[in-house]
Amino acid sequence: MTKEDVEQTAPDVSYEELAAIEHDFEEAELDIIRATTKRFAPLYIKRKAIIDKIPAFWALVLEQAPPELDQFIQPSDSQVFADALTDMSVSRFEIDDPAGSPRSISITFTFSENEYFTNKTLNKKFWYRRSSEDHVTLVSEPVQIDWKEGKDLTNGLNAAVISLWKARAGAAKGTKQSEIPEFKKLLKVIEQSETDEALSFFTWFSFVSDSRWISAEESAEATKKAREERNKPKVDKKEEEPEMVDAEDLELDILSEVHGAGAEIANIIAEDVWPNAIEYYTQSQFDDEELSELDEDEEMDDDSEGEEVDIRALVGKGKTSNSPPPPKKRKA
Amino acid sequence: MTKEDVEQTAPDVSYEELAAIEHDFEEAELDIIRATTKRFAPLYIKRKAIIDKIPAFWALVLEQAPPELDQFIQPSDSQVFADALTDMSVSRFEIDDPAGSPRSISITFTFSENEYFTNKTLNKKFWYRRSSEDHVTLVSEPVQIDWKEGKDLTNGLNAAVISLWKARAGAAKGTKQSEIPEFKKLLKVIEQSETDEALSFFTWFSFVSDSRWISAEESAEATKKAREERNKPKVDKKEEEPEMVDAEDLELDILSEVHGAGAEIANIIAEDVWPNAIEYYTQSQFDDEELSELDEDEEMDDDSEGEEVDIRALVGKGKTSNSPPPPKKRKA
């Protein structure tokens, strides 16, 4: 939205007034994230002691994931969770860091010895940062998964992203993406993977950004500038053009992102799956008979995707029957 | 979920342990609702002073409503909002009431003089209550809309629900629904309305409950019982059968509910539309040109429903072109 648009449609309200109230709301939301994190911390410790006693707890929770997350979990991913996922945890690791943000998220998956990869944990961090163009978003670094021979569910995507990430770190400042050989290699792997049936959930560990990577330094500088801009008396404000990034480089950044929904998934896990895990687990404990008595709409959300894996069977709790899904409910 | 199910699948975790941690979580969530309400109260006052200066602010916000709400708003409803909705507000009216719940919600729509109905405000309250079967839900009372001749968007549904509500209040205790003539009349109006194309948003004002009405007395009694149950030493707990309601009466209650998603809509308005109103308004200010530059997925959410009304045109801000929706984005 530009200043002109608002002034055009609402002549009595200035852009500054709207920006100021939005800033107040953002500050209040951060306070609530801090309060929530503090209030729930002891409860998560207490909860862990209980759920550690439940076999395949997190695999069962992820089986019940809401559709927005479930669409990114393939049957082969569910198999890995059922076989080896022993713990999951979420933290707001910058909550007390004045240079960081309560919106930053760290998600850790812990695995037992398994046939797929050698990692014991996969920790994915998301930093809430502001770009020089004044755009705020969660960015992340790719996490290397050490797949065992022939087991790579990402079909080389993870390795190609890691290679590019390392090559970028080693490249001279100002090097264009198109000059980095690993960039072309990644695009080739992406092209190949598009002929595969579906993207593995594990590709999410390679997510970097939905636009481009933003460093801590860039974010600190942009945050400082935004604050100064807010505090300036109105008369001093000049019409500043937002800083532009190299359009070609930005396009290549977007082309090389292997999981566009990475930040969205982080938020769903942190704000829904993690706090509501016991409710999702409880849902998973309904047997088929009880399921069929459930509100049909709710059930459709879970089961309408077609290619579901029966995790209760995978973890050895075998369903007793394979009743067909209920008829689609007529919309009121 | 029954006690047996959990014990069957997780032998080391008792039903009591899970229920206790869920209760702790619920208490913490209520604390956060209280803290959020308190923290945001002055901001909502400040916001109101700004948005009161923006013509058709709430109609523009509702135009941008998330799909879960948008699906219940018909073009004719949007026309009423554009013509006459002057204010909307949400409050947690039982936040400081020890006998009430911070989850209870009051939503008020304020209208200017208009051709549709004579009400100046429509206030819909939702009480968060516990039933004797230990089921918690938001219940409401039907709100009468005084439609002008030939303007009733609910096609008699609102009037029929109000008639039944009054007849029930006047009936002797223990009267079966099936014995109340207004009940059969309502079912007839519901049957007729099912042949109409789509349910008006204004039908929502007739919502009572997604199961059955729960009175304040029943809820207080059930809450007291649940608390006593929790505080009993484990050995004293006897396997109590949950109290059952008359199955036929419950079925009739469900049959006579004219808007099954009533509580869901209340929560979407209170937890999303109300706190994020300025963001939704800002979205509405993008002109077509800027819209086409937006992330196509986001745009699809807003515009893919087909039967949208152009509120900017309705409120006299006319779009300059009618560009076709962008092509559907290929899924990564």
XYZ file of C-alpha atoms in Angstrom:
664
model
C 0.000 0.000 0.000
C 1.362 3.389 -0.831
C 0.639 6.602 0.972
C -1.312 7.892 -2.013
C -3.781 4.994 -1.986
C -4.899 5.543 1.568
C -5.163 9.278 1.150
C -7.218 8.721 -1.959
C -9.822 6.511 -0.281
C -9.832 7.947 3.245
C -8.953 11.608 3.046
C -9.267 12.234 6.786
C -6.845 9.531 7.863
C -3.144 9.861 7.201
C -0.758 7.061 6.445
C 1.124 8.026 9.617
C -1.930 7.477 11.819
C -2.525 3.998 10.415
C 1.170 3.096 10.632
C 1.311 4.322 14.240
C -1.663 2.247 15.401
C -0.327 -0.801 13.560
C 2.978 -0.327 15.366
C 1.168 -0.142 18.727
C -0.654 -3.378 17.893
C 2.599 -5.103 16.930
C 4.205 -4.078 20.243
C 1.198 -5.415 22.143
C 1.334 -8.691 20.213
C 5.005 -9.116 21.092
C 4.153 -8.537 24.766
C 1.503 -11.253 24.528
C 3.963 -13.701 22.907
C 6.380 -12.996 25.785
C 3.638 -13.453 28.398
C 2.421 -16.649 26.734
C 5.923 -18.111 26.522
C 6.557 -17.385 30.195
C 3.173 -18.664 31.365
C 3.414 -21.937 29.446
C 7.103 -22.756 30.060
C 6.548 -24.818 33.238
C 3.534 -26.529 31.643
C 5.618 -27.727 28.683
C 8.117 -29.255 31.101
C 5.300 -30.973 32.988
C 3.744 -32.121 29.710
C 7.014 -33.600 28.467
C 7.267 -35.859 31.515
C 3.864 -37.293 30.605
C 4.171 -37.606 26.837
C 7.630 -39.166 27.043
C 5.801 -42.213 28.410
C 3.540 -42.455 25.338
C 5.028 -44.440 22.436
C 5.009 -42.615 19.068
C 3.316 -39.596 20.660
C 4.594 -37.061 18.101
C 3.990 -39.345 15.115
C 0.378 -39.691 16.290
C 0.112 -35.913 16.757
C 1.485 -35.235 13.261
C -0.985 -37.776 11.851
C -3.708 -35.419 13.112
C -2.012 -32.279 11.804
C -4.329 -29.596 10.444
C -4.824 -29.660 6.632
C -2.519 -26.659 6.098
C 0.362 -28.745 7.453
C -0.893 -32.193 6.496
C -0.731 -31.326 2.791
C 3.065 -31.155 3.118
C 3.464 -34.543 4.848
C 3.768 -37.494 2.464
C 3.110 -41.138 3.398
C 6.874 -41.829 3.276
C 7.439 -38.957 5.739
C 4.813 -40.394 8.095
C 6.680 -43.709 7.934
C 9.886 -42.008 9.138
C 8.003 -40.307 11.982
C 6.369 -43.590 12.992
C 9.684 -45.457 12.895
C 12.004 -42.953 14.517
C 10.578 -39.627 15.779
C 11.079 -39.703 19.561
C 10.616 -36.044 20.436
C 9.692 -32.649 19.064
C 10.089 -29.274 20.736
C 9.588 -25.608 19.994
C 11.228 -22.599 21.602
C 11.145 -18.826 21.166
C 14.918 -18.561 21.369
C 15.179 -14.776 20.993
C 12.422 -13.980 23.491
C 14.758 -12.151 25.898
C 17.155 -10.832 23.257
C 16.677 -7.074 22.660
C 18.332 -7.464 19.242
C 16.129 -10.444 18.369
C 12.373 -11.041 18.143
C 9.808 -13.018 20.158
C 8.564 -14.137 16.738
C 11.758 -16.108 16.051
C 11.200 -19.851 16.371
C 13.431 -22.883 16.918
C 11.998 -26.342 16.153
C 13.835 -29.538 17.054
C 12.992 -33.052 15.896
C 14.747 -35.900 17.764
C 15.137 -39.327 16.185
C 16.154 -42.790 17.291
C 18.650 -44.850 15.299
C 16.976 -45.427 11.950
C 17.422 -46.655 8.414
C 16.954 -43.230 6.779
C 19.619 -40.838 8.085
C 22.337 -40.639 10.728
C 21.266 -37.355 12.381
C 20.094 -37.750 15.953
C 18.408 -34.341 15.923
C 17.335 -31.918 13.235
C 17.111 -28.379 14.574
C 15.590 -25.712 12.351
C 15.783 -22.061 13.406
C 13.651 -19.254 11.986
C 14.726 -15.665 12.553
C 12.146 -12.904 12.323
C 13.976 -10.183 10.399
C 13.418 -6.892 8.574
C 14.903 -6.336 5.136
C 16.345 -3.111 3.779
C 13.113 -2.791 1.753
C 11.238 -2.773 5.119
C 9.703 -6.229 4.625
C 9.493 -8.478 7.721
C 9.599 -12.251 7.402
C 10.953 -15.460 8.920
C 14.226 -16.558 7.348
C 16.125 -19.759 8.063
C 19.336 -21.598 7.247
C 19.294 -24.948 5.469
C 19.835 -27.904 7.822
C 21.917 -30.759 6.457
C 20.319 -34.209 6.591
C 22.823 -37.078 6.374
C 20.734 -39.510 4.379
C 21.780 -43.146 4.249
C 22.487 -44.659 0.813
C 19.340 -44.719 -1.352
C 17.142 -43.291 1.409
C 17.099 -39.581 0.501
C 13.427 -38.569 0.505
C 14.374 -35.125 -0.870
C 16.001 -36.683 -3.969
C 19.143 -34.582 -3.693
C 17.378 -31.276 -2.985
C 18.774 -30.988 0.551
C 22.364 -31.677 -0.578
C 22.098 -29.208 -3.474
C 20.757 -26.439 -1.210
C 23.526 -27.051 1.347
C 26.166 -26.905 -1.418
C 24.829 -23.576 -2.681
C 24.631 -22.230 0.868
C 28.312 -23.083 1.481
C 29.385 -21.732 -1.903
C 27.619 -18.432 -1.180
C 29.281 -18.140 2.205
C 32.669 -18.654 0.536
C 32.034 -16.341 -2.423
C 33.412 -12.812 -2.564
C 30.985 -10.107 -1.468
C 28.840 -8.885 -4.355
C 29.153 -12.124 -6.335
C 26.049 -12.576 -8.442
C 24.084 -15.776 -7.886
C 24.185 -16.568 -11.571
C 28.011 -16.722 -11.319
C 27.910 -19.486 -8.676
C 27.994 -22.972 -10.309
C 26.121 -24.519 -7.371
C 23.199 -22.299 -8.224
C 22.749 -23.851 -11.677
C 23.186 -27.316 -10.161
C 20.395 -26.646 -7.652
C 18.054 -25.446 -10.396
C 18.709 -28.678 -12.261
C 17.876 -30.771 -9.177
C 14.711 -28.710 -8.633
C 13.708 -29.315 -12.259
C 14.232 -33.055 -11.864
C 12.332 -33.159 -8.574
C 9.294 -31.539 -10.191
C 8.700 -34.725 -12.156
C 8.565 -36.663 -8.849
C 5.162 -37.174 -7.338
C 5.319 -35.053 -4.207
C 7.674 -32.986 -2.116
C 8.856 -34.688 1.079
C 8.238 -32.896 4.380
C 11.995 -33.219 4.950
C 12.559 -30.685 2.144
C 11.323 -28.120 4.675
C 14.680 -28.400 6.480
C 16.247 -26.751 3.388
C 14.000 -23.661 3.514
C 15.816 -20.316 3.477
C 13.279 -17.550 2.811
C 10.084 -16.748 0.941
C 11.885 -13.819 -0.675
C 15.614 -13.719 0.054
C 17.988 -14.323 2.949
C 18.209 -11.401 5.387
C 21.258 -11.225 7.660
C 21.183 -10.128 11.312
C 23.151 -7.014 10.303
C 20.732 -6.006 7.552
C 17.804 -6.551 9.923
C 19.378 -4.479 12.722
C 20.066 -1.638 10.308
C 16.534 -1.740 8.829
C 14.952 -1.896 12.297
C 16.978 1.125 13.435
C 15.930 3.040 10.343
C 12.245 2.134 10.771
C 12.349 3.315 14.392
C 13.994 6.614 13.478
C 11.417 7.132 10.730
C 8.559 6.582 13.212
C 9.990 9.019 15.738
C 10.680 11.823 13.277
C 8.328 14.780 13.499
C 5.936 14.605 10.582
C 7.204 17.771 8.918
C 10.747 16.335 8.645
C 9.590 13.278 6.741
C 10.627 13.266 3.162
C 9.141 11.002 0.551
C 11.810 8.345 0.556
C 11.846 5.732 -2.142
C 12.146 2.289 -0.551
C 15.570 0.766 -1.099
C 15.522 -1.627 -4.055
C 17.353 -4.906 -4.304
C 18.763 -6.307 -7.530
C 15.617 -7.627 -9.220
C 17.446 -10.369 -11.090
C 19.129 -11.625 -7.925
C 15.807 -11.607 -6.059
C 14.213 -13.630 -8.837
C 17.004 -16.179 -8.628
C 16.612 -16.333 -4.850
C 12.947 -17.165 -5.281
C 13.746 -19.712 -8.018
C 16.240 -21.455 -5.751
C 13.865 -21.769 -2.771
C 12.866 -25.433 -2.560
C 10.000 -25.042 -0.065
C 8.035 -21.815 -0.449
C 5.781 -22.588 2.536
C 8.678 -23.014 4.981
C 7.831 -20.078 7.230
C 4.129 -20.914 7.194
C 4.899 -24.465 8.352
C 7.079 -23.112 11.178
C 4.201 -20.955 12.395
C 1.649 -23.783 12.193
C 3.933 -26.031 14.241
C 4.743 -23.313 16.789
C 1.259 -21.836 17.179
C -0.979 -24.849 16.715
C 0.645 -28.314 16.718
C 3.003 -27.602 19.657
C 0.527 -25.963 22.086
C -2.355 -28.291 21.132
C -0.357 -31.536 20.944
C -2.351 -33.353 23.637
C -5.612 -32.514 21.890
C -4.262 -33.866 18.591
C -3.012 -36.981 20.384
C -6.412 -37.465 21.996
C -8.056 -37.239 18.571
C -5.732 -39.980 17.347
C -7.013 -42.245 20.104
C -10.547 -42.438 18.769
C -11.023 -45.827 17.199
C -12.796 -46.214 13.868
C -16.160 -46.720 15.475
C -15.911 -43.495 17.442
C -14.559 -41.709 14.369
C -17.686 -42.473 12.427
C -19.750 -40.816 15.141
C -17.696 -37.646 14.915
C -18.879 -34.543 13.170
C -18.443 -35.521 9.556
C -16.905 -32.225 8.498
C -14.104 -32.613 10.988
C -13.434 -36.092 9.808
C -13.362 -35.045 6.180
C -10.611 -32.582 7.007
C -8.439 -35.403 8.230
C -9.252 -38.164 5.837
C -10.177 -36.557 2.558
C -6.610 -36.301 1.293
C -6.793 -39.827 -0.035
C -3.190 -40.892 0.350
C -3.131 -41.113 4.151
C -0.922 -43.606 5.920
C -2.462 -45.382 8.891
C 0.057 -44.425 11.544
C -1.681 -46.472 14.197
C -0.993 -49.478 12.020
C 2.584 -48.321 11.379
C 3.304 -48.024 15.080
C 1.702 -51.381 15.764
C -1.746 -50.401 16.998
C -3.544 -51.808 13.922
C -6.981 -50.549 13.000
C -9.645 -53.204 13.290
C -11.490 -52.306 10.120
C -11.219 -50.214 7.022
C -14.588 -48.554 6.924
C -15.132 -46.203 3.994
C -15.140 -42.460 4.665
C -18.527 -40.981 5.527
C -20.555 -39.363 2.749
C -19.702 -35.726 2.158
C -21.860 -33.472 4.280
C -24.229 -31.245 2.401
C -23.398 -27.631 2.968
C -25.953 -25.734 5.024
C -12.296 -40.372 24.258
C -12.966 -42.867 27.000
C -10.579 -43.843 29.754
C -10.264 -47.318 28.302
C -8.973 -46.074 24.940
C -6.050 -44.181 26.381
C -5.114 -46.973 28.740
C -5.236 -49.376 25.849
C -2.776 -47.478 23.700
C -0.572 -45.840 26.340
C -0.468 -48.141 29.339
C 1.937 -45.946 31.333
C -0.164 -42.796 31.168
C -3.434 -42.522 33.014
C -6.485 -40.634 31.909
C -6.118 -38.524 35.051
C -2.632 -37.365 34.103
C -3.757 -36.252 30.642
C -6.886 -34.566 32.003
C -4.803 -32.746 34.635
C -2.300 -31.334 32.145
C -5.126 -30.346 29.781
C -6.759 -28.514 32.668
C -3.483 -26.679 33.412
C -3.259 -25.654 29.762
C -6.835 -24.389 29.768
C -6.175 -22.267 32.875
C -3.071 -20.797 31.216
C -5.024 -20.041 28.036
C -7.668 -18.192 30.043
C -4.916 -16.152 31.718
C -3.583 -15.235 28.275
C -7.044 -14.195 27.041
C -7.348 -11.973 30.150
C -3.874 -10.487 29.607
C -4.564 -9.920 25.899
C -7.903 -8.237 26.570
C -6.315 -5.920 29.124
C -3.275 -5.111 26.981
C -5.322 -4.308 23.875
C -8.224 -2.412 25.495
C -6.653 1.074 25.195
C -5.461 0.269 21.654
C -8.995 -0.564 20.509
C -10.182 2.803 21.834
C -7.343 4.541 20.003
C -8.081 2.543 16.856
C -11.764 3.429 16.923
C -10.961 7.147 16.833
C -9.027 6.555 13.617
C -11.306 4.131 11.803
C -14.424 6.159 12.582
C -13.019 8.657 10.076
C -12.822 6.030 7.301
C -16.052 5.606 5.324
C -17.298 1.998 5.051
C -14.314 0.750 7.078
C -16.037 -2.402 8.377
C -17.670 -3.225 5.049
C -14.206 -3.079 3.470
C -12.769 -5.253 6.257
C -15.525 -7.853 5.841
C -14.895 -7.861 2.074
C -11.402 -9.153 2.939
C -12.658 -11.705 5.479
C -10.762 -15.003 5.564
C -12.354 -17.825 3.493
C -13.740 -19.564 6.607
C -15.922 -16.513 7.232
C -16.281 -15.291 3.654
C -18.107 -18.488 2.656
C -21.005 -17.400 4.885
C -21.311 -13.867 3.464
C -23.520 -13.600 0.378
C -23.445 -10.739 -2.146
C -26.751 -9.442 -0.746
C -25.223 -9.369 2.761
C -22.244 -7.386 1.452
C -24.698 -4.908 -0.037
C -26.261 -4.325 3.402
C -22.817 -3.851 4.985
C -21.807 -1.412 2.246
C -25.049 0.553 2.572
C -25.461 0.701 6.319
C -22.793 -0.898 8.557
C -21.270 1.990 10.512
C -19.489 0.146 13.315
C -18.566 -3.272 14.638
C -17.157 -4.133 18.038
C -16.195 -7.168 20.075
C -15.936 -7.534 23.826
C -15.136 -10.304 26.295
C -18.034 -9.395 28.526
C -17.467 -12.038 31.216
C -13.721 -11.453 31.518
C -13.917 -10.312 35.157
C -16.914 -12.449 36.128
C -15.866 -15.413 38.301
C -19.073 -17.211 37.303
C -18.477 -16.486 33.597
C -15.697 -17.215 31.132
C -13.074 -15.122 29.300
C -14.106 -17.188 26.258
C -17.569 -15.601 26.199
C -17.902 -13.090 23.365
C -20.220 -10.175 22.598
C -20.334 -8.855 19.006
C -22.189 -5.671 18.088
C -23.009 -4.454 14.585
C -24.204 -0.834 14.316
C -26.218 0.340 11.318
C -27.356 3.627 9.888
C -30.959 4.152 8.778
C -31.465 1.702 5.922
C -33.992 0.052 3.637
C -33.555 -3.468 5.110
C -34.444 -3.393 8.820
C -35.252 -0.943 11.586
C -32.690 -2.142 14.156
C -29.980 0.417 14.939
C -27.745 -2.237 16.498
C -27.638 -6.010 16.425
C -25.857 -7.379 19.475
C -25.082 -11.102 19.568
C -23.748 -12.643 22.787
C -22.025 -16.027 23.036
C -21.694 -17.661 26.444
C -19.002 -20.270 26.972
C -20.790 -22.954 28.992
C -20.421 -26.518 30.231
C -23.267 -28.988 29.782
C -24.331 -31.689 32.228
C -22.640 -34.177 29.858
C -19.375 -32.233 30.466
C -19.275 -30.751 26.954
C -18.072 -27.112 26.646
C -19.286 -24.878 23.846
C -20.425 -21.367 22.945
C -24.193 -20.960 23.124
C -26.200 -17.908 22.131
C -29.709 -16.489 22.109
C -31.473 -15.621 18.844
C -31.449 -11.886 18.084
C -34.574 -10.499 16.486
C -34.089 -8.578 13.245
C -36.972 -6.256 12.389
C -36.930 -6.630 8.618
C -38.793 -4.128 6.509
C -41.516 -5.430 4.189
C -40.098 -7.736 1.510
C -36.500 -7.262 2.669
C -35.977 -10.311 4.899
C -32.719 -11.888 3.723
C -33.309 -14.865 6.047
C -36.642 -15.661 4.331
C -38.518 -16.039 7.597
C -35.869 -18.114 9.388
C -35.116 -15.401 11.943
C -38.800 -14.868 12.781
C -39.449 -18.623 13.096
C -36.475 -19.107 15.435
C -37.581 -16.177 17.599
C -41.122 -17.615 17.788
C -39.823 -21.005 18.905
C -37.490 -19.357 21.439
C -40.393 -17.448 22.995
C -42.668 -20.497 22.952
C -40.025 -22.553 24.740
C -39.553 -19.897 27.393
C -43.309 -19.913 28.003
C -43.721 -23.706 27.959
C -44.023 -25.773 31.123
C -40.765 -27.325 32.312
C -40.197 -30.722 30.750
C -42.284 -29.956 27.662
C -40.951 -31.984 24.746
C -39.890 -29.994 21.704
C -42.066 -32.111 19.474
C -45.102 -30.885 21.459
C -44.379 -27.220 20.659
C -46.181 -26.122 17.449
C -43.524 -23.457 16.722
C -41.000 -26.249 16.426
C -42.798 -27.848 13.472
C -43.278 -24.422 11.916
C -39.539 -23.720 12.122
C -38.726 -27.067 10.498
C -41.055 -26.153 7.641
C -39.316 -22.789 7.131
C -35.925 -24.538 7.235
C -37.118 -27.001 4.609
C -38.310 -24.173 2.357
C -35.081 -22.219 2.828
C -33.009 -25.197 1.702
C -34.346 -24.719 -1.790
C -33.068 -21.117 -1.744
C -29.640 -20.541 -3.171
C -27.596 -19.591 -0.133
C -27.913 -18.826 3.551
C -27.676 -15.136 4.399
C -25.022 -14.063 6.912
C -27.883 -12.497 8.878
C -29.142 -16.005 9.692
C -26.167 -16.149 12.068
C -28.053 -13.835 14.438
C -30.500 -16.729 14.995
C -27.815 -19.189 16.110
C -28.454 -20.924 19.445
C -26.016 -23.826 19.823
C -24.148 -26.491 17.865
C -25.714 -29.108 20.160
C -28.370 -27.711 22.487
C -28.975 -24.642 24.623
C -27.158 -24.718 27.983
C -28.435 -22.413 30.720
C -26.215 -20.504 33.172
C -27.528 -22.742 35.966
C -26.719 -25.986 34.172
C -23.238 -24.675 33.358
C -22.546 -23.585 36.950
C -23.626 -26.997 38.237
C -21.536 -28.882 35.658
C -18.490 -26.679 36.334
C -18.791 -27.304 40.076
C -19.040 -31.034 39.470
C -16.032 -31.069 37.115
C -13.961 -29.196 39.701
C -14.936 -31.572 42.494
C -14.127 -34.522 40.256
C -10.651 -33.124 39.537
C -9.897 -32.517 43.201
C -11.024 -35.923 44.423
C -8.210 -38.268 45.416
C -7.834 -40.854 42.653
C -8.935 -43.791 44.812
C -12.298 -42.161 45.529
C -13.167 -41.823 41.873
C -15.877 -44.124 40.778
C -16.560 -44.972 37.157
C -19.417 -42.593 36.602
C -21.493 -42.842 33.469
C -21.778 -39.376 31.909
C -25.236 -37.913 32.315
C -27.301 -38.511 29.196
C -29.783 -36.115 27.675
C -32.926 -37.181 25.903
C -31.553 -38.351 22.528
C -34.706 -37.468 20.639
C -34.788 -33.961 22.089
C -31.102 -33.450 21.257
C -31.736 -34.524 17.684
C -34.586 -32.042 17.401
C -32.338 -29.319 18.862
C -29.789 -30.010 16.161
C -32.502 -30.123 13.476
C -33.825 -26.739 14.573
C -30.443 -24.982 14.501
C -30.449 -22.716 11.448
C -26.728 -21.888 11.415
C -24.475 -24.747 12.525
C -21.295 -22.659 12.181
C -22.526 -19.901 14.515
C -19.912 -20.398 17.225
C -17.123 -20.803 14.688
C -18.076 -17.485 13.069
C -18.055 -15.768 16.474
C -14.523 -17.015 17.108
C -13.255 -15.980 13.656
C -14.643 -12.486 14.166
C -13.306 -12.190 17.723
C -9.863 -13.748 17.162
C -9.049 -12.703 13.609
C -11.270 -10.047 11.970
C -11.502 -7.806 15.061
C -7.812 -7.732 16.083
C -6.540 -7.646 12.472
C -9.097 -5.188 11.088
C -6.545 -2.578 10.003
C -4.566 -5.203 8.103
C -7.724 -6.345 6.315
C -8.618 -2.749 5.552
C -5.123 -2.135 4.192
C -5.497 -5.143 1.914
C -8.730 -3.660 0.584
C -6.841 -0.536 -0.434
C -4.660 -2.229 -3.029
C -5.989 -1.301 -6.414
C -6.288 -3.888 -9.178
C -2.852 -3.158 -10.503
C -1.209 -3.743 -7.163
C -3.374 -6.809 -6.598
C -1.971 -8.478 -9.700
C 1.542 -8.037 -8.301
C 0.589 -9.755 -5.063
C 1.512 -13.309 -4.292
C -1.003 -15.171 -6.399
C -1.878 -17.698 -3.706
C -2.964 -14.969 -1.331
C -5.056 -13.399 -4.011
C -6.724 -16.682 -4.872
C -7.939 -16.941 -1.291
C -9.804 -13.700 -1.666
C -11.044 -13.834 -5.186
C -11.555 -17.463 -6.092
C -15.057 -17.679 -4.683
C -16.524 -16.402 -7.935
C -19.589 -14.638 -6.609
C -17.835 -11.720 -4.946
C -19.409 -8.311 -4.796
C -17.140 -5.376 -5.499
C -17.598 -3.477 -2.263
C -15.361 -0.681 -3.410
C -17.826 -0.131 -6.201
C -20.776 -0.478 -3.805
C -19.411 2.169 -1.492
C -18.640 4.445 -4.425
C -14.927 3.891 -4.909
C -15.350 2.156 -8.300
C -12.686 -0.185 -9.612
C -11.074 1.045 -12.792
C -11.006 -2.294 -14.546
C -12.284 -5.808 -14.276
C -9.162 -7.795 -14.919
C -9.628 -11.575 -14.831
C -8.266 -13.488 -11.821
C -4.640 -14.579 -12.144
C -3.922 -18.111 -13.373
C -3.892 -20.694 -10.615
C -0.424 -21.104 -9.213
C 1.125 -24.491 -9.764
C 1.708 -26.227 -6.480
C 5.382 -26.618 -5.561
